[in-house]
Backbone as CSV, one residue per row, in Angstrom:
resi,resn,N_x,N_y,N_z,CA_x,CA_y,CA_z,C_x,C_y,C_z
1,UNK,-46.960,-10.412,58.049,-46.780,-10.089,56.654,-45.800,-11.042,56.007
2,UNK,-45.714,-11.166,54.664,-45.485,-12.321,53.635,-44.411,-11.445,53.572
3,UNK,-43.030,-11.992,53.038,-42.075,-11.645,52.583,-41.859,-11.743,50.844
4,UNK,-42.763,-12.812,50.401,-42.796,-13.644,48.805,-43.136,-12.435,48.124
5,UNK,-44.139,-11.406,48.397,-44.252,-10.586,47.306,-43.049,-9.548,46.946
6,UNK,-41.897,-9.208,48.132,-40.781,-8.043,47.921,-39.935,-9.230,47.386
7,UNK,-39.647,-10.733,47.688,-38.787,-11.660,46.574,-38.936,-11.805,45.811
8,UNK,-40.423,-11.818,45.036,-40.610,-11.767,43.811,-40.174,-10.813,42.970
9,UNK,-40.970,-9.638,43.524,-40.572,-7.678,43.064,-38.792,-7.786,43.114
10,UNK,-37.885,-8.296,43.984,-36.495,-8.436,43.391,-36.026,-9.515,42.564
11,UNK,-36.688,-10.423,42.872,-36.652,-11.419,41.494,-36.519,-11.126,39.977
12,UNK,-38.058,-10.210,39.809,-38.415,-9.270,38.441,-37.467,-8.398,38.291
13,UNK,-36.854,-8.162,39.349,-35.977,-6.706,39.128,-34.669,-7.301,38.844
14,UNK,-34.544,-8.369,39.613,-32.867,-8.737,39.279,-32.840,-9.558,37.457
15,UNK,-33.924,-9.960,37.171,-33.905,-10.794,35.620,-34.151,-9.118,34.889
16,UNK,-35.003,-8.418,35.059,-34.853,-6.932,34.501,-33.764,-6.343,33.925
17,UNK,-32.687,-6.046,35.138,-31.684,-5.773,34.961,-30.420,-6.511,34.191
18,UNK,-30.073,-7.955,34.235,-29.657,-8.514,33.908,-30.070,-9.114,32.367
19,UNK,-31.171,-8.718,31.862,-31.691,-8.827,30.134,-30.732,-7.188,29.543
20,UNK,-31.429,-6.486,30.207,-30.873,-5.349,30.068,-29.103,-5.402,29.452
21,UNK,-28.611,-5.787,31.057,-27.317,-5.522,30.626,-26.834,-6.903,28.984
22,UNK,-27.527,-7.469,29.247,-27.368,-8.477,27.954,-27.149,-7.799,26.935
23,UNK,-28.616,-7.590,26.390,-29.061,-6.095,25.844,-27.976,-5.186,25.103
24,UNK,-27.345,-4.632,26.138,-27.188,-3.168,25.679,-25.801,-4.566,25.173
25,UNK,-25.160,-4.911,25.703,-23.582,-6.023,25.621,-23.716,-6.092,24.104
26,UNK,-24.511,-7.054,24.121,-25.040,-7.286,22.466,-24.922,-5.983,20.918
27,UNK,-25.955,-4.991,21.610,-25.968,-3.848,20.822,-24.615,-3.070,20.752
28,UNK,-23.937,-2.589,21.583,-22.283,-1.953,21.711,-21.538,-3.334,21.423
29,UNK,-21.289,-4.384,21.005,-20.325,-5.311,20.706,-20.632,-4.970,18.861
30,UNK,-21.737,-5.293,18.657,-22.023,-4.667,16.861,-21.439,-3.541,16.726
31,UNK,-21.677,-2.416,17.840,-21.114,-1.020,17.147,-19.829,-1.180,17.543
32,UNK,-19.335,-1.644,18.356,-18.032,-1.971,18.550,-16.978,-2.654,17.065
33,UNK,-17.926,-3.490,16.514,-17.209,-4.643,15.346,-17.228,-3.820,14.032
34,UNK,-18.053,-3.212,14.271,-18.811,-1.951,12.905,-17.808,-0.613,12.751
35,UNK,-17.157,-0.462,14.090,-15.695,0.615,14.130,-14.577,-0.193,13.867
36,UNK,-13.983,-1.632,13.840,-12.968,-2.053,13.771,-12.919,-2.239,12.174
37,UNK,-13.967,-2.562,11.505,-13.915,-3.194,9.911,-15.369,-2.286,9.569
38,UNK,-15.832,-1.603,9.457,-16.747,-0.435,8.562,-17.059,-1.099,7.418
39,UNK,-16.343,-2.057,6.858,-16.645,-2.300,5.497,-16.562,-3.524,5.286
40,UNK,-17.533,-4.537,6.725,-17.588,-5.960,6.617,-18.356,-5.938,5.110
41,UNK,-19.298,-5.227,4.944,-19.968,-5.204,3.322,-19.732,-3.794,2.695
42,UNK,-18.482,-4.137,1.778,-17.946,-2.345,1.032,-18.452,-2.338,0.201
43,UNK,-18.989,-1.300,-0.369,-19.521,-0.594,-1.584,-18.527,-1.030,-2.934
44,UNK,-19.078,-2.097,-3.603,-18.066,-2.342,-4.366,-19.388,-2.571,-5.844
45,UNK,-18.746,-2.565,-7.270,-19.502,-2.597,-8.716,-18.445,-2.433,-9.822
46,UNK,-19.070,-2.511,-10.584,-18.439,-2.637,-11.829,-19.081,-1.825,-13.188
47,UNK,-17.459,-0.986,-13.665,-18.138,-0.005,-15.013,-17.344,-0.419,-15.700
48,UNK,-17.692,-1.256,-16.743,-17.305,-1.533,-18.007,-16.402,-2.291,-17.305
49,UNK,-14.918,-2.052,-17.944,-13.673,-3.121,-17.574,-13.283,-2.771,-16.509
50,UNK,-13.537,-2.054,-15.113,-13.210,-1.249,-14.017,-14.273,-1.780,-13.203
51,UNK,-13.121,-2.695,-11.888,-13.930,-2.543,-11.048,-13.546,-2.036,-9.688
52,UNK,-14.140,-1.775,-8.771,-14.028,-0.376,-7.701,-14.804,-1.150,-6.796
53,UNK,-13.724,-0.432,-5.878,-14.073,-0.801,-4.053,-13.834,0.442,-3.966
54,UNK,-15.002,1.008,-2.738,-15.032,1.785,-1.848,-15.321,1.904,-0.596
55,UNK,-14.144,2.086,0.498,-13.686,1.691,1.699,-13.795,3.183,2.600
56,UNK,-13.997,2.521,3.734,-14.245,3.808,5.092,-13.350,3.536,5.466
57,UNK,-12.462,4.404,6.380,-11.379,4.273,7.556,-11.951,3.761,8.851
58,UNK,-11.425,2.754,9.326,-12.118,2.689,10.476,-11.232,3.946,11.834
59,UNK,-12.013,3.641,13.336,-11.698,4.574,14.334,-10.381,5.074,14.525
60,UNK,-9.762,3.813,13.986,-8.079,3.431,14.418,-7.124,4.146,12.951
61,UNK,-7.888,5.007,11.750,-7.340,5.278,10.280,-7.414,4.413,9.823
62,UNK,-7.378,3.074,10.179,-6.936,2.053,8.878,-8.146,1.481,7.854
63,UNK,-6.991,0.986,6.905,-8.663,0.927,5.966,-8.589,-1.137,6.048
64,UNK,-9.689,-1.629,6.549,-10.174,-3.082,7.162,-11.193,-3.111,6.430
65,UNK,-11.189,-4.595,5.548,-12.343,-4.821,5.295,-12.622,-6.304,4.567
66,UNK,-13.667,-6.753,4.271,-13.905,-8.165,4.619,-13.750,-8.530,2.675
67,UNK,-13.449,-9.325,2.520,-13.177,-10.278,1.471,-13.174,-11.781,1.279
68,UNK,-12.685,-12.127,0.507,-12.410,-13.886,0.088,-10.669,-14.132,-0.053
69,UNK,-10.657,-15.306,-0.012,-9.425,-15.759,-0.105,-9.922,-17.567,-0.632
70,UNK,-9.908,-18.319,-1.959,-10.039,-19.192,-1.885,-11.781,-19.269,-2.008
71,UNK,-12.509,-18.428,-1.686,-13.930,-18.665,-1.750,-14.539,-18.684,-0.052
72,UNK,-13.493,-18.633,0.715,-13.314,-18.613,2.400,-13.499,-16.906,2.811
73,UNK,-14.623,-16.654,3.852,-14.686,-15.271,4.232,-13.363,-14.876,5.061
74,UNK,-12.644,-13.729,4.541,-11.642,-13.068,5.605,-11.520,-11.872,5.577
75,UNK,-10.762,-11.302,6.714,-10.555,-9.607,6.933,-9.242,-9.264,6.471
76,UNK,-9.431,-8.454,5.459,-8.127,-7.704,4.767,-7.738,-6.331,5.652
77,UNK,-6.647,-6.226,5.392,-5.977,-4.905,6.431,-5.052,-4.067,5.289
78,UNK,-5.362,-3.116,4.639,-4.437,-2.610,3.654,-3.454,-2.130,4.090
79,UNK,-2.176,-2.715,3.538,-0.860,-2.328,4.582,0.592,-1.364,3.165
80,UNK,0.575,-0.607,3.260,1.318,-0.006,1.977,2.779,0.099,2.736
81,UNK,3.104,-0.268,3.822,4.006,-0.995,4.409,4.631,-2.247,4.021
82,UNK,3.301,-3.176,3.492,4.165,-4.602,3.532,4.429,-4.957,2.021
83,UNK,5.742,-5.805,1.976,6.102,-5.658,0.054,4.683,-6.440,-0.195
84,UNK,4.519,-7.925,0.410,3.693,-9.045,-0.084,2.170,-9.069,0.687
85,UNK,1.325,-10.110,0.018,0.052,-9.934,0.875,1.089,-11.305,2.343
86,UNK,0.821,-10.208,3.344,0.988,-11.515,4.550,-0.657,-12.161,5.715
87,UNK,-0.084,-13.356,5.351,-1.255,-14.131,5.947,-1.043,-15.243,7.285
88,UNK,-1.676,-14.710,8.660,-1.503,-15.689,10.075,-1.653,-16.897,9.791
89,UNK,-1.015,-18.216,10.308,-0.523,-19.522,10.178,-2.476,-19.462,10.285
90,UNK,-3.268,-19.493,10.969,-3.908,-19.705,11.663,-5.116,-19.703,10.532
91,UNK,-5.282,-18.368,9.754,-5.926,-18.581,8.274,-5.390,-18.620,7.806
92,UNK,-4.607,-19.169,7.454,-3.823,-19.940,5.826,-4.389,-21.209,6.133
93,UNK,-4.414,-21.649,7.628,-5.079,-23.056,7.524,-6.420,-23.215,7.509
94,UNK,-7.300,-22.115,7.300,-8.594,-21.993,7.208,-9.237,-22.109,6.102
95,UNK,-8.050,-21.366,4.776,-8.440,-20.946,3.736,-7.693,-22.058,2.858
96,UNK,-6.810,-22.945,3.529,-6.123,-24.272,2.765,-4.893,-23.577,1.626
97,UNK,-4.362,-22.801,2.430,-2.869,-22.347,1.713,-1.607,-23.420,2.294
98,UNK,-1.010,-23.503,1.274,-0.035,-24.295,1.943,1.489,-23.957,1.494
99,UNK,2.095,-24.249,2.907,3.589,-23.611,3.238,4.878,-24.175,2.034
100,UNK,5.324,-22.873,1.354,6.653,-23.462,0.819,7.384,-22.879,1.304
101,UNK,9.131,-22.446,0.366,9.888,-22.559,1.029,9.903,-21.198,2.029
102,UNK,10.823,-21.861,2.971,11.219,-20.815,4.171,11.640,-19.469,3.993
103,UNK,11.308,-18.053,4.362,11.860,-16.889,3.688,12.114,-15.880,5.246
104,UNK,13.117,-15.542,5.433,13.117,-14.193,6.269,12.786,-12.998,5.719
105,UNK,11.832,-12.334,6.894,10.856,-11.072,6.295,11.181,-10.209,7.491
106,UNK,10.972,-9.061,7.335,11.189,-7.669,8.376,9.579,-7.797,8.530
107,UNK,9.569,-7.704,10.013,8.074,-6.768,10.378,8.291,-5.858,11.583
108,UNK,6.987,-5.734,12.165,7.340,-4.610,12.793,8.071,-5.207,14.315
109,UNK,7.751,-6.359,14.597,8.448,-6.618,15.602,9.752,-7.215,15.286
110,UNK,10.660,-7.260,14.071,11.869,-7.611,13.903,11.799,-8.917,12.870
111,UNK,12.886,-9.469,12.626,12.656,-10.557,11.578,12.514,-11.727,12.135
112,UNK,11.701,-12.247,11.151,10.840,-13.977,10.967,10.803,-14.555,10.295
113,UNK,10.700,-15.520,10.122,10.803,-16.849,9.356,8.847,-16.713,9.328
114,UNK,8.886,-16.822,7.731,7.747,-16.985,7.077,7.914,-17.939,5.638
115,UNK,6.646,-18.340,5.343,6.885,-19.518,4.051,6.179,-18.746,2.995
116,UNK,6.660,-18.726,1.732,6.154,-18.344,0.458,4.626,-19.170,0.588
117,UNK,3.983,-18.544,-0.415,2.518,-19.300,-0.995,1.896,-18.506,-2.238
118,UNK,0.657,-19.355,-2.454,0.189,-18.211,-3.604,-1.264,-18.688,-3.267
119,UNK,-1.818,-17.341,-3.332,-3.581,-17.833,-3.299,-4.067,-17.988,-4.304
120,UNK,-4.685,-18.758,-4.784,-5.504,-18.991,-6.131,-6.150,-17.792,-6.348
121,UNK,-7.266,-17.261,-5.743,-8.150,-16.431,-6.065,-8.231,-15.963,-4.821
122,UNK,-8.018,-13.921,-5.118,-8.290,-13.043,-3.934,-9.482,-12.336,-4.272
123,UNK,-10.437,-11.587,-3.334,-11.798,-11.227,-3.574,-11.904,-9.912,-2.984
124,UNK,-12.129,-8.714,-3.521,-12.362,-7.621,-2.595,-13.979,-7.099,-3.345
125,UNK,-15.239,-7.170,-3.021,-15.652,-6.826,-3.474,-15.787,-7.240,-4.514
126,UNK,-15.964,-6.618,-5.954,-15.774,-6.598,-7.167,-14.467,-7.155,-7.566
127,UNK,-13.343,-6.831,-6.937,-12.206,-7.045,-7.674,-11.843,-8.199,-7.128
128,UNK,-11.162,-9.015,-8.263,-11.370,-9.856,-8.456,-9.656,-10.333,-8.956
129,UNK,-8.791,-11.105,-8.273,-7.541,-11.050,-8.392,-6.840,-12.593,-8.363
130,UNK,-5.806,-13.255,-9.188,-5.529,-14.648,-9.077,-4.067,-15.010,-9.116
131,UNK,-3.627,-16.040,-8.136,-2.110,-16.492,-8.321,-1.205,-15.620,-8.327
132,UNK,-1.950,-14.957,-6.505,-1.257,-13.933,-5.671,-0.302,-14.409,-5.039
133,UNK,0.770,-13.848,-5.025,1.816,-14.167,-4.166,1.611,-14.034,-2.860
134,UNK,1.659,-14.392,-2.005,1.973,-14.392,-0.114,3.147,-14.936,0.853
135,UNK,2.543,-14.460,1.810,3.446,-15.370,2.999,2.469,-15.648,3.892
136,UNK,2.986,-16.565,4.334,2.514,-17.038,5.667,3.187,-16.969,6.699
137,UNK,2.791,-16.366,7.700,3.358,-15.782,8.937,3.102,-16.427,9.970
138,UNK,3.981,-17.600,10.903,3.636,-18.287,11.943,3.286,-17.125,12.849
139,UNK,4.604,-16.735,13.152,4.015,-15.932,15.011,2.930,-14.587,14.709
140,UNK,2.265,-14.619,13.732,1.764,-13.011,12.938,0.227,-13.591,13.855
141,UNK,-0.009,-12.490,14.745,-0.772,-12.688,16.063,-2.561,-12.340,15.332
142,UNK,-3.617,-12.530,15.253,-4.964,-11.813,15.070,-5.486,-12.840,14.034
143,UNK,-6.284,-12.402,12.987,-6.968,-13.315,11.736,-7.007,-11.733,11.296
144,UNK,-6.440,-10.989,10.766,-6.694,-9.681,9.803,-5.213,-10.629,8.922
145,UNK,-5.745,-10.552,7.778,-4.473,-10.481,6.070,-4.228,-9.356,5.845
146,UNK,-2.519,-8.952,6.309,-1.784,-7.810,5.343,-2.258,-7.607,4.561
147,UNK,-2.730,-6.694,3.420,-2.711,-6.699,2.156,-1.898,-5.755,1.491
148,UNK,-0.716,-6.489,1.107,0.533,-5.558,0.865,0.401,-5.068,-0.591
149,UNK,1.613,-4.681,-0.682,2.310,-3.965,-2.508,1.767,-4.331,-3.004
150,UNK,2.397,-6.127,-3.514,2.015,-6.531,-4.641,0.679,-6.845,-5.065
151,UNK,-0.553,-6.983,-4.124,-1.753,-6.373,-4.337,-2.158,-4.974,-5.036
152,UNK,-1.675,-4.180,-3.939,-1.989,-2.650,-3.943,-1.307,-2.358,-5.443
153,UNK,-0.477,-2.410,-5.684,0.212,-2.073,-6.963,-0.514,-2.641,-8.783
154,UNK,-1.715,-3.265,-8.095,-1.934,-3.712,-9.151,-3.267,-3.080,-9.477
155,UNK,-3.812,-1.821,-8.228,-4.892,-1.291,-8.085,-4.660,0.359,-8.239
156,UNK,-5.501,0.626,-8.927,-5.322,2.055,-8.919,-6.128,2.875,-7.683
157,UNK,-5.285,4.059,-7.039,-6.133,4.134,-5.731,-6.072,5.146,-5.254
158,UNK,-7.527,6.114,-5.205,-7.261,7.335,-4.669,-8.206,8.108,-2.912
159,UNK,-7.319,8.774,-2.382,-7.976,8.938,-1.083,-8.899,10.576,-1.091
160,UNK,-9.646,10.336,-0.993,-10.391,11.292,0.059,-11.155,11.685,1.233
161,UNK,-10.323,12.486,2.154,-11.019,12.420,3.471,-10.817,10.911,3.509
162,UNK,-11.898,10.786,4.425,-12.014,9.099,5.502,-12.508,8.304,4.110
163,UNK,-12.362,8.429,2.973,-13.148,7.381,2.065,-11.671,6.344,1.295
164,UNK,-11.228,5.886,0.547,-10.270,5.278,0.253,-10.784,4.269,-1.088
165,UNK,-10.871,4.732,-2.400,-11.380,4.622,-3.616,-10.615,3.550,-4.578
166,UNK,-10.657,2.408,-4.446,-9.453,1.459,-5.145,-10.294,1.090,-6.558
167,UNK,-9.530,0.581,-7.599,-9.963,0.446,-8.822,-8.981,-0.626,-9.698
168,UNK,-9.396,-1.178,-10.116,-8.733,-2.287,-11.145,-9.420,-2.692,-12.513
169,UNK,-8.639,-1.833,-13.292,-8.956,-2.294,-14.740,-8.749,-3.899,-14.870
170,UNK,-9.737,-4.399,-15.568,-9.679,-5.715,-15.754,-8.596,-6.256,-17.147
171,UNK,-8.433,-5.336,-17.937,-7.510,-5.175,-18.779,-6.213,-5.250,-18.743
172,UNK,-6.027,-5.367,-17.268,-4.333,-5.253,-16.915,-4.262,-6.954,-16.490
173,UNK,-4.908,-7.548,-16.572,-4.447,-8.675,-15.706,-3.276,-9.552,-16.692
């Protein structure tokens, strides 16, 4: 008796299994990316002079979600913690921000040396924001942008349940 037909039959079985596990890798890495930022595409429009983002919490509470900076795709992190929007050395050089002067800032791991900046144009959705103040944060570890106060403060913003309802009269700018 031939041995070639049970090498084959594990052959089929070992490429079987191994599409498979591809497979499923692939499918749970999306639902995986889809719990960290919920709102790579947020529900965002415009009524009259008002325009509105509407944001999910992701697994972790926080509200993550994808925007512009410059016309450059990035992930915003709403932080009502931080005074300024803060931004990793790493996209600031993505999005072509560039470093002024030197500033010490509190975070959560203690104080740092970060550089002033200003973004031309910030993007959430609909809203639509210009000649934002920032920092740039060398050791600030990931590609998620703080999106601090002086953002948030310029948005009107109300929570319910897991939803998180932001709004900006265009009238205030």
């Amino acid at each position: 008796m031939s041995n070639q037909p049970k090498q084959i039959g594990k052959t089929f079985s070992f490429i079987f299994w191994g599409l498979l596990l591809v497979g499923l890798f692939y499918f749970f890495q999306d639902k995986l990316a889809k719990q960290e930022n919920p709102n790579s595409n947020p529900n965002s429009y415009q009524v009259g002079d008002v325009q509105v983002l509407e944001l999910q919490r992701n697994r972790y509470g926080h509200y993550v979600t994808s925007g512009m900076i410059n016309q450059v795709d990035v992930e915003f992190m709403l932080d009502t913690g931080a005074t300024n929007v803060a931004v990793p050395q790493a996209v600031a050089n993505k999005v072509g921000l560039r470093k002024g002067r030197a500033v010490q800032v509190n975070t959560a791991n203690g104080i740092a040396t970060a550089y002033t900046t200003v973004i031309d144009q910030l993007n959430l959705g609909e809203i639509q924001l210009f000649d934002v103040k920032a920092s740039i944060v060398p050791g600030m570890q990931g590609n998620q942008i703080l999106l601090g106060m002086n953002v948030l403060k310029q948005v009107e913003f109300r929570q319910l349940g897991d939803q998180l309802t932001l709004k900006h009269h265009i009238s205030n700018n």
